[in-house]
Structures are given as C-alpha cells and as structure tokens.
C-alpha cells in the first residue's frame, strides 16, 4: 500500500526490510552492526516519490493476473498486452528545436516558391542542395541560422538579442565556409549557397533591426566564382545558384551605385532556345544601368581626367530606357498588373490601411510584382541620368525632354506605390504568418490564394521596403504629398514587422 503520510527518512536497507530505522548518520545501528554501507536518499523529494510507480505497477499487475486466472481461454492475455504497452517507444517524443525551425522555414519560405510558376533568386535551388548536403557542409549551419532567425522573429522574439539561437549557427556557418575556402578542393555549389544564406541572415537581421544592410558575403561569392575551376556549369540547380549570386550582386550595385564587371553575364547560360526568361533579360540590362550610374557620377566631379561626355551619356541613357520599355514585350501572359479603381473590389480595411490615389494593382505573384517594381526602379535610374545630363547641356530645346523625364519618374513611382496593398494587404500590426484573416485586393469574387497569403507575409515587407527606400531618394521629384505617404507606409511596415 502506498504510504500517504510523512515519508520515512530511514536508510534504503531498513526501508527494504520494512523495519524501523534509527536514522543515525553516517550509518544507522543495523548497518553498523552488520558492517555494511548505509545509504540514505539524496533529498526529501526522492523519499516522497520513492517506488510509487513500482508499487502502482505491481498493483495493476496483480489485478491483471487475477483477470487472467478468471478467463483462461482468452486469445491474448492481459500480460501480453502489458508487455507490448511497456515497450521502449516513448509516448511523447522530445521536441527538436532545430527540426522545428527547419520545418517552419521550408514550409513558409521555400515550398510556396515551388508552388508558384515564377523562378526567382537562389532560394529556388535550395531544396535540392539541402536534401543532398552532407553533415559537414556549410549549407547546414547557414540554413539553420536563417531558419532560427525567422522562427524567432515570427514568434515575436528579437532575433538581434544575445539569447538568439540563430547566432551560434551563423558563426558555425562562417567557420565552415572559411574551412572550405582554405582547403585545396574546388568550391562546390553548396558553399556558394551557404554564403548566400549567410547574406540572407544578415539582411533579415538588418530588416528586423531597422538598420542598413552591409554584408561582404555577396562580394565573397563573386570572388569565389571568378577563382574557382569548376566551370562551365550545366545543371539547372548549379545555374540557379550562380544566377542567384548574380542577382544579389547586380541588385546591390544598383542600390550603391557601384560598377558591375561585364563577365558576370557569362557565369551561367540557360538554354533559351524555346523561350526568353524575363528576369535574366532584365538583369542583363541592369548591369549596364549600374555602370551608367557610375559614369554619371563623373558629371558632378571637377576632375578633368574623367573625360565624361554628357551628350554621350544622354544617348546611352535613352538607349537603355528604350530597351527597358521593350522588355515589357517579352513578359509572359499574366504578368501585366491589373489596376482596380472600384471601391467594391478593394476591401475597406485595405483602403484604410493605405491606398495611394484610390487605386491599387494586382499581380500574378509577389515575385512578379517585385520584378515589375525592379523594372520601374531601373527606368527611374535611367531617367535620373537623363535629367543630370540635361542640366549639364543647358540646351533650351531640351526643356520638353526634361519635362517628359520628370513626368515619367513620377508615373513610375505611382506604379510602385500602387503595389503596396498587394504586398501588405490590410496588415497594420504584427500578426501570425499563417493568419488567413488578412485581406488583400482581388479581382471579382476570386479571392486570395493561400500561396499569396503565405508569400506576402513572408516576403512582402522585405521586398517592398527596398523599393520604397529607393523612391524616398527622389525627394522633391516626387508628387506633392507622395513622400509623406511613402514615409507613412515605411512606418507601417516597421509596425507590422516590429517583432
């Protein structure tokens, strides 16, 4: 019978013999007489809960034995059932936080990419490499760093805190990449992908912390690609990795006004015999746009050695702008945005959250919207170079060109602002990533797909912040009140993603 009173403080041998122990220490009288080692419980908790499970188990076993005697013809005895039930398999498996973070990352950030028809960035190549990555691959700690950062952020924890579980994985990823680069072996694609994941980790940290993103990992990828021996690459996943590096490098060069070497276009060549890929075509143009920006910086310099001709730059800028306009002709069917003005098709909560000029645009996917916003940003940059050249020419005939360029800049800015509801919906405060109560503008009664709800929550804020930050650089070139509206939407994004 289980003792429910005050637990005895006797030694283990006396309790086992069921005799009274004098509880003298270090040895009771009986153990001292028999000259054996006397053991006492370590704590009162151990005394209070001693043998409870064993006593209860024996009581259950006695009842089962009695039942077996009463029913001897039973096909499967209770004793056998107990034997099966008391196997080594635990009823509840312990939670593995690393596996949970990986599942969260792939379910909400990678799988939706596979469900969409738009190929964009290096994340589309991540899953094949992840399934084949060996334990020593630097891709594993790099992915874990990103997965833990995103899980902490969406769990409303600060991923920049010192208690973050992501930071150790980030440091492990850096050390693993360094070991591979210092070895004599050629750099494989998983190393490049790991460097891109480390860059993604820093971008997420900067986004959540509200600070500029400065990461050397992209330039490290570029230097690694130029020096490695395993070229050319023909597999689709390897080409996707190289194109992902190029996409990040060109995007950073556009934002920071840095030159891009022309050989980056030769890193990977997809088979384009059947179709032209809009993202790759736009990236090739943006390489020249980035170098055009660098050349335009010489217009404001006093050094005569630069020998920059405003007239030549003007012709180059107009040519690139025409190529960007022609780029829209190779867009696949369904890429063109649908602009809606009818208040009945725009939920009231979306209009209250932020609607520019009483209309918004609907796109095929969040990545299609970002590609078109990048196209608008590139055209704005070429128009700014045109305006800078016209200021140096001081030609009265060019007033019409200046007016047209300024109007085009404002129209392109309007196009980017119209995509804000498609990215954010009616979010105005932090909400769960799987919240299906968020409303988005849609055409008719079609509703919003689950894929868009997931991708808009996962990627919408980060993608939109980058484009709106570019618009804020225009300053007085924006329409009256547009700068204040953009600042308001930037503050809204900060509230939504203030984890």
XYZ file of C-alpha atoms in Angstrom:
499
model
C 0.000 0.000 0.000
C 1.311 3.441 -0.880
C 2.222 5.477 2.191
C 0.467 8.843 2.071
C 1.800 10.148 5.401
C 5.132 11.687 6.269
C 7.865 9.900 4.344
C 10.348 7.934 6.358
C 13.900 9.207 6.490
C 15.373 5.778 7.072
C 18.143 4.238 5.048
C 17.460 2.201 1.950
C 18.203 -1.184 3.572
C 15.849 -0.619 6.526
C 13.082 0.530 4.208
C 13.620 -2.540 2.075
C 13.452 -4.802 5.180
C 10.387 -2.833 6.379
C 11.852 -2.253 9.825
C 12.197 0.889 11.898
C 15.450 2.758 11.251
C 17.011 4.953 13.931
C 18.140 7.305 11.099
C 21.579 7.844 12.627
C 24.190 9.176 10.245
C 26.521 8.405 8.635
C 25.338 4.820 9.425
C 22.323 3.529 11.301
C 22.643 0.946 14.099
C 21.631 -2.034 11.958
C 24.082 -1.227 9.114
C 26.826 -0.530 11.636
C 26.181 -3.868 13.362
C 26.242 -5.766 10.069
C 29.260 -3.704 8.910
C 27.661 -2.784 5.586
C 27.489 0.544 3.764
C 24.499 2.640 4.793
C 22.793 4.634 2.026
C 20.332 7.461 2.631
C 18.166 9.245 -0.004
C 19.755 12.324 -1.549
C 16.719 14.578 -0.947
C 13.251 14.589 0.572
C 11.777 14.594 -2.933
C 13.402 11.274 -3.589
C 11.929 9.994 -0.322
C 8.453 11.342 -1.058
C 8.246 9.779 -4.507
C 10.212 6.581 -3.915
C 8.865 3.426 -5.522
C 5.492 4.994 -6.313
C 5.494 3.832 -9.910
C 6.756 0.421 -8.928
C 4.088 -0.020 -6.255
C 1.326 1.096 -8.625
C 2.674 -1.174 -11.373
C 2.652 -4.177 -9.039
C -0.952 -3.438 -8.057
C -2.016 -3.292 -11.699
C -0.134 -6.492 -12.426
C -1.911 -8.305 -9.545
C -5.298 -7.279 -10.942
C -4.344 -8.420 -14.437
C -3.099 -11.778 -13.142
C -6.381 -12.276 -11.319
C -8.295 -11.473 -14.519
C -6.195 -13.970 -16.486
C -6.983 -16.688 -13.947
C -10.697 -15.898 -14.193
C -10.615 -16.041 -18.046
C -8.015 -18.670 -19.004
C -9.366 -19.071 -22.567
C -8.688 -15.504 -23.657
C -6.799 -15.386 -27.007
C -4.483 -12.560 -25.999
C -3.712 -12.410 -22.306
C -3.551 -9.138 -20.427
C 0.006 -9.931 -19.526
C 0.957 -9.882 -23.200
C -0.861 -6.566 -23.661
C 1.062 -5.038 -20.790
C 4.284 -6.377 -22.247
C 3.516 -4.712 -25.579
C 2.475 -1.468 -23.937
C 5.636 -1.225 -21.836
C 7.935 -1.159 -24.848
C 10.889 1.192 -25.243
C 8.946 3.506 -27.583
C 8.109 6.751 -25.693
C 4.552 8.034 -25.834
C 5.673 11.648 -26.463
C 8.807 12.327 -28.481
C 11.038 15.156 -27.234
C 10.814 18.323 -29.313
C 13.806 19.079 -31.523
C 14.000 22.845 -31.911
C 16.367 22.606 -34.871
C 13.988 20.381 -36.831
C 11.066 22.613 -35.898
C 12.868 25.728 -37.203
C 13.797 23.953 -40.441
C 10.210 22.814 -40.967
C 8.956 26.353 -40.384
C 11.440 27.822 -42.878
C 10.805 25.331 -45.662
C 7.028 25.283 -45.213
C 6.568 29.047 -45.308
C 9.522 30.276 -47.378
C 10.629 27.514 -49.754
C 7.642 25.284 -50.557
C 5.458 28.240 -51.708
C 8.178 29.095 -54.237
C 7.821 25.626 -55.744
C 4.053 26.093 -55.953
C 4.421 29.362 -57.873
C 5.348 29.413 -61.539
C 7.859 32.227 -61.147
C 11.556 31.359 -60.802
C 13.362 33.995 -58.819
C 16.591 34.100 -56.826
C 18.696 31.367 -55.314
C 16.011 30.036 -52.974
C 14.522 28.010 -55.808
C 17.735 25.938 -55.887
C 17.962 25.472 -52.123
C 15.794 22.375 -51.638
C 17.746 20.018 -53.990
C 21.059 21.002 -52.404
C 19.646 20.746 -48.886
C 18.459 17.172 -49.383
C 21.925 16.158 -50.629
C 24.003 18.199 -48.154
C 26.387 16.139 -46.020
C 26.663 16.857 -42.260
C 29.939 18.771 -42.719
C 28.516 21.008 -45.448
C 28.469 24.737 -44.544
C 24.972 24.885 -46.001
C 23.503 23.181 -42.924
C 24.516 25.748 -40.271
C 23.798 28.602 -42.710
C 20.244 27.374 -43.333
C 19.760 26.787 -39.606
C 20.842 30.361 -38.904
C 18.200 31.735 -41.292
C 15.535 29.285 -40.097
C 16.045 30.127 -36.415
C 16.102 33.871 -37.124
C 12.799 33.736 -38.988
C 11.196 31.457 -36.398
C 12.251 33.780 -33.587
C 11.003 36.812 -35.491
C 7.588 35.296 -36.200
C 7.421 34.086 -32.585
C 7.616 37.784 -31.630
C 11.103 37.458 -30.180
C 14.006 39.744 -31.003
C 16.373 37.902 -33.381
C 19.041 40.521 -32.613
C 19.134 39.691 -28.894
C 22.085 37.987 -27.253
C 19.861 35.000 -26.371
C 19.096 34.288 -30.014
C 19.616 30.658 -31.035
C 20.485 31.712 -34.582
C 23.781 33.439 -33.821
C 25.761 30.248 -32.994
C 24.626 28.688 -36.282
C 25.692 31.827 -38.143
C 29.180 31.643 -36.620
C 29.376 27.922 -37.391
C 28.432 28.665 -40.991
C 31.169 31.295 -41.332
C 33.780 28.899 -39.929
C 32.615 26.087 -42.212
C 32.769 28.338 -45.287
C 36.236 29.516 -44.291
C 37.479 25.930 -43.941
C 36.205 25.058 -47.422
C 37.757 28.160 -48.971
C 41.125 27.479 -47.329
C 41.195 23.862 -48.477
C 42.772 22.788 -51.742
C 39.484 21.460 -53.069
C 37.455 23.372 -55.610
C 34.470 25.284 -54.242
C 31.192 23.460 -54.757
C 27.763 24.991 -55.207
C 26.673 24.264 -51.640
C 29.432 26.600 -50.406
C 28.148 29.406 -52.644
C 24.615 28.712 -51.478
C 25.788 28.791 -47.858
C 27.362 32.222 -48.421
C 24.080 33.471 -49.890
C 22.191 32.099 -46.877
C 24.603 33.905 -44.546
C 23.898 37.084 -46.508
C 20.159 36.421 -46.140
C 20.658 36.034 -42.390
C 22.282 39.459 -42.191
C 19.567 41.011 -44.363
C 16.867 39.643 -42.045
C 18.759 40.910 -39.016
C 19.079 44.352 -40.595
C 15.411 44.388 -41.611
C 14.188 43.435 -38.133
C 16.609 45.881 -36.519
C 15.738 48.741 -38.869
C 19.317 49.356 -39.964
C 21.078 49.392 -43.373
C 22.307 46.086 -44.719
C 26.054 45.798 -45.196
C 27.278 42.297 -45.934
C 30.539 41.128 -47.506
C 29.167 37.694 -48.377
C 27.897 38.656 -51.841
C 31.266 40.071 -52.897
C 32.866 36.969 -51.424
C 30.654 34.860 -53.672
C 31.709 36.878 -56.700
C 35.410 36.446 -55.906
C 34.901 32.728 -55.308
C 33.127 32.213 -58.635
C 35.852 34.034 -60.547
C 38.629 31.956 -58.972
C 37.103 28.500 -58.911
C 37.939 25.910 -61.528
C 34.645 24.040 -61.967
C 33.284 25.971 -64.942
C 31.176 25.948 -67.009
C 28.162 24.576 -65.143
C 25.358 22.861 -66.986
C 22.974 21.539 -64.303
C 19.856 23.572 -63.623
C 20.399 23.774 -59.871
C 24.004 24.934 -60.277
C 22.945 27.578 -62.773
C 20.203 28.698 -60.387
C 22.828 29.227 -57.689
C 25.067 31.272 -59.999
C 22.112 33.327 -61.180
C 21.169 33.916 -57.544
C 24.645 35.270 -56.805
C 24.471 37.493 -59.863
C 21.028 38.760 -58.927
C 22.201 39.795 -55.450
C 25.403 41.358 -56.806
C 23.679 43.409 -59.506
C 20.937 44.498 -57.107
C 23.488 45.736 -54.578
C 25.426 47.552 -57.309
C 22.255 49.342 -58.440
C 21.465 50.492 -54.914
C 25.008 51.565 -54.038
C 25.937 52.956 -57.489
C 28.877 50.601 -57.907
C 30.260 49.207 -61.201
C 29.493 45.673 -62.360
C 32.059 43.761 -64.475
C 30.589 42.558 -67.742
C 31.863 38.991 -67.249
C 29.140 38.307 -64.647
C 26.785 37.732 -67.566
C 28.844 34.688 -68.620
C 28.581 32.829 -65.299
C 25.558 30.809 -66.348
C 23.756 30.472 -69.629
C 20.374 28.797 -69.562
C 19.004 27.108 -72.634
C 16.875 29.865 -74.112
C 16.118 28.205 -77.418
C 12.428 27.831 -76.535
C 11.777 30.998 -74.538
C 13.387 34.134 -73.226
C 13.439 34.464 -69.445
C 12.374 37.969 -68.390
C 14.382 38.011 -65.149
C 17.643 37.196 -66.926
C 16.930 39.720 -69.697
C 16.202 42.437 -67.127
C 19.327 41.569 -65.171
C 21.491 41.948 -68.282
C 20.059 45.431 -68.829
C 20.558 46.338 -65.174
C 24.258 45.551 -65.446
C 24.517 48.371 -67.962
C 22.236 50.607 -65.875
C 24.544 50.165 -62.866
C 27.600 51.090 -64.934
C 25.664 54.036 -66.399
C 25.085 55.359 -62.887
C 28.803 55.154 -62.127
C 29.611 57.059 -65.310
C 27.041 59.714 -64.431
C 28.832 60.370 -61.142
C 31.629 61.908 -63.220
C 29.304 64.684 -64.339
C 29.424 66.241 -60.886
C 33.171 65.759 -60.430
C 35.670 68.541 -61.024
C 38.474 66.331 -62.281
C 39.044 66.749 -65.991
C 40.688 63.349 -66.236
C 37.322 61.606 -66.094
C 36.513 62.875 -69.589
C 32.820 62.124 -69.256
C 30.669 63.494 -72.052
C 27.146 64.456 -71.028
C 25.986 64.054 -74.616
C 27.305 60.502 -74.853
C 25.756 59.594 -71.518
C 22.449 61.068 -72.621
C 22.411 58.886 -75.725
C 23.330 55.789 -73.684
C 20.636 56.523 -71.083
C 17.970 56.928 -73.767
C 19.047 53.677 -75.398
C 18.814 51.781 -72.113
C 15.424 53.323 -71.382
C 14.153 52.134 -74.756
C 15.444 48.636 -74.031
C 13.652 48.671 -70.694
C 10.435 49.690 -72.424
C 10.915 46.915 -74.987
C 11.486 44.431 -72.145
C 7.757 44.530 -71.365
C 7.054 42.846 -74.734
C 8.720 39.583 -73.630
C 6.733 39.298 -70.402
C 4.732 36.064 -70.170
C 0.965 36.105 -70.277
C -0.497 37.159 -66.950
C 2.469 39.265 -65.847
C 0.824 42.583 -66.676
C -0.710 44.045 -63.497
C -4.444 44.598 -63.203
C -5.233 48.060 -61.892
C -8.507 48.309 -59.978
C -10.286 51.527 -59.032
C -13.676 50.184 -57.975
C -14.072 50.589 -54.187
C -16.282 47.479 -54.124
C -13.377 45.246 -55.148
C -10.979 46.794 -52.615
C -11.824 45.808 -49.010
C -12.483 48.721 -46.682
C -9.741 47.561 -44.323
C -7.228 47.646 -47.205
C -8.287 51.180 -48.121
C -7.971 52.305 -44.525
C -4.512 50.735 -44.182
C -3.069 52.629 -47.151
C -4.222 53.242 -50.705
C -2.410 55.668 -52.998
C -4.603 57.724 -55.365
C -7.629 55.464 -54.679
C -6.354 52.546 -56.752
C -4.062 49.552 -56.491
C -2.576 46.852 -58.715
C -2.940 43.083 -58.592
C -0.153 40.829 -59.834
C 0.318 37.180 -60.680
C 2.548 36.610 -57.633
C 4.620 38.508 -55.109
C 7.773 37.797 -57.150
C 6.164 39.065 -60.345
C 5.221 42.260 -58.522
C 8.791 42.711 -57.278
C 10.237 42.081 -60.745
C 7.976 44.749 -62.230
C 8.856 47.130 -59.380
C 12.534 46.494 -60.120
C 11.837 47.308 -63.755
C 10.254 50.613 -62.687
C 13.216 51.350 -60.418
C 15.667 50.741 -63.272
C 13.721 53.067 -65.550
C 13.732 55.723 -62.834
C 17.515 55.447 -62.616
C 17.927 55.911 -66.367
C 15.568 58.911 -66.246
C 17.623 60.449 -63.444
C 20.748 60.123 -65.581
C 18.870 61.816 -68.436
C 17.906 64.706 -66.129
C 21.501 65.012 -64.897
C 22.823 65.155 -68.475
C 20.267 67.797 -69.468
C 21.375 70.024 -66.591
C 24.943 69.998 -67.932
C 23.937 70.610 -71.536
C 21.895 73.758 -70.784
C 20.046 73.369 -74.070
C 16.703 75.265 -74.205
C 15.394 72.709 -76.705
C 15.791 70.013 -74.069
C 13.122 71.513 -71.794
C 10.496 69.214 -73.305
C 12.734 66.206 -72.744
C 13.289 67.310 -69.150
C 9.551 67.646 -68.551
C 8.858 64.245 -70.074
C 11.591 62.626 -67.960
C 10.241 64.176 -64.769
C 6.680 63.077 -65.588
C 7.906 59.563 -66.333
C 9.699 59.411 -62.964
C 6.511 60.375 -61.148
C 4.405 57.871 -63.108
C 6.846 55.065 -62.355
C 6.803 55.994 -58.672
C 2.998 55.851 -58.771
C 3.193 52.330 -60.210
C 5.368 51.128 -57.323
C 3.095 52.781 -54.751
C 0.067 51.069 -56.299
C 1.563 47.660 -55.457
C 1.684 48.323 -51.695
C -1.766 46.780 -50.901
C -0.865 43.651 -52.875
C 2.241 43.229 -50.682
C 0.797 44.132 -47.288
C -2.972 43.669 -47.535
C -4.681 45.251 -44.547
C -1.895 44.479 -42.071
C -1.198 47.372 -39.710
C 0.256 45.472 -36.742
C 2.163 42.229 -36.083
C 0.136 39.139 -36.927
C 0.875 35.448 -37.372
C 2.461 34.362 -40.629
C -0.367 31.862 -41.188
C -3.147 34.350 -40.409
C -5.753 33.797 -43.132
C -7.916 36.671 -41.921
C -5.643 39.207 -43.648
C -7.494 40.726 -46.608
C -5.884 41.551 -49.947
C -7.297 43.263 -53.032
C -8.530 40.779 -55.620
C -10.388 40.714 -58.914
C -14.086 39.935 -58.609
C -15.020 37.093 -56.287
C -11.897 35.035 -56.969
C -10.479 35.635 -53.511
C -6.865 35.423 -52.404
C -4.976 32.143 -52.687
C -3.247 30.582 -49.691
C 0.062 30.726 -51.568
C -0.172 34.502 -51.916
C -1.184 34.925 -48.257
C 1.897 32.969 -47.199
C 4.353 34.594 -49.614
C 3.041 38.115 -48.987
C 3.504 37.664 -45.243
C 6.924 36.034 -45.636
C 8.483 38.220 -48.335
C 6.193 41.221 -48.895
C 7.623 43.539 -46.246
C 11.279 42.987 -47.112
C 10.761 43.323 -50.868
C 8.602 46.414 -50.559
C 10.942 48.172 -48.125
C 13.769 48.025 -50.645
C 11.670 49.579 -53.424
C 10.102 52.292 -51.265
C 13.521 53.251 -49.900
C 14.645 53.869 -53.487
C 11.652 56.162 -54.044
C 12.481 58.223 -50.961
C 15.833 59.104 -52.572
C 13.929 61.045 -55.252
C 12.938 63.706 -52.722
C 11.477 66.760 -54.458
C 10.999 64.900 -57.739
C 8.009 63.070 -56.238
C 4.486 64.406 -56.467
C 3.247 66.712 -53.685
C 2.385 64.620 -50.654
C 3.799 61.400 -52.114
C 6.931 61.471 -49.977
C 4.828 61.761 -46.802
C 2.646 58.867 -47.968
C 5.702 56.672 -48.598
C 7.125 57.566 -45.180
C 3.800 56.573 -43.654
C 3.910 53.191 -45.391
C 7.502 52.668 -44.266
C 6.357 53.331 -40.713
C 3.509 50.889 -41.235
C 5.961 48.182 -42.343
C 8.064 48.897 -39.277
C 4.998 48.356 -37.057
C 3.981 45.172 -38.856
C 7.423 43.615 -38.608
C 8.411 45.005 -35.207
C 8.965 41.634 -33.581
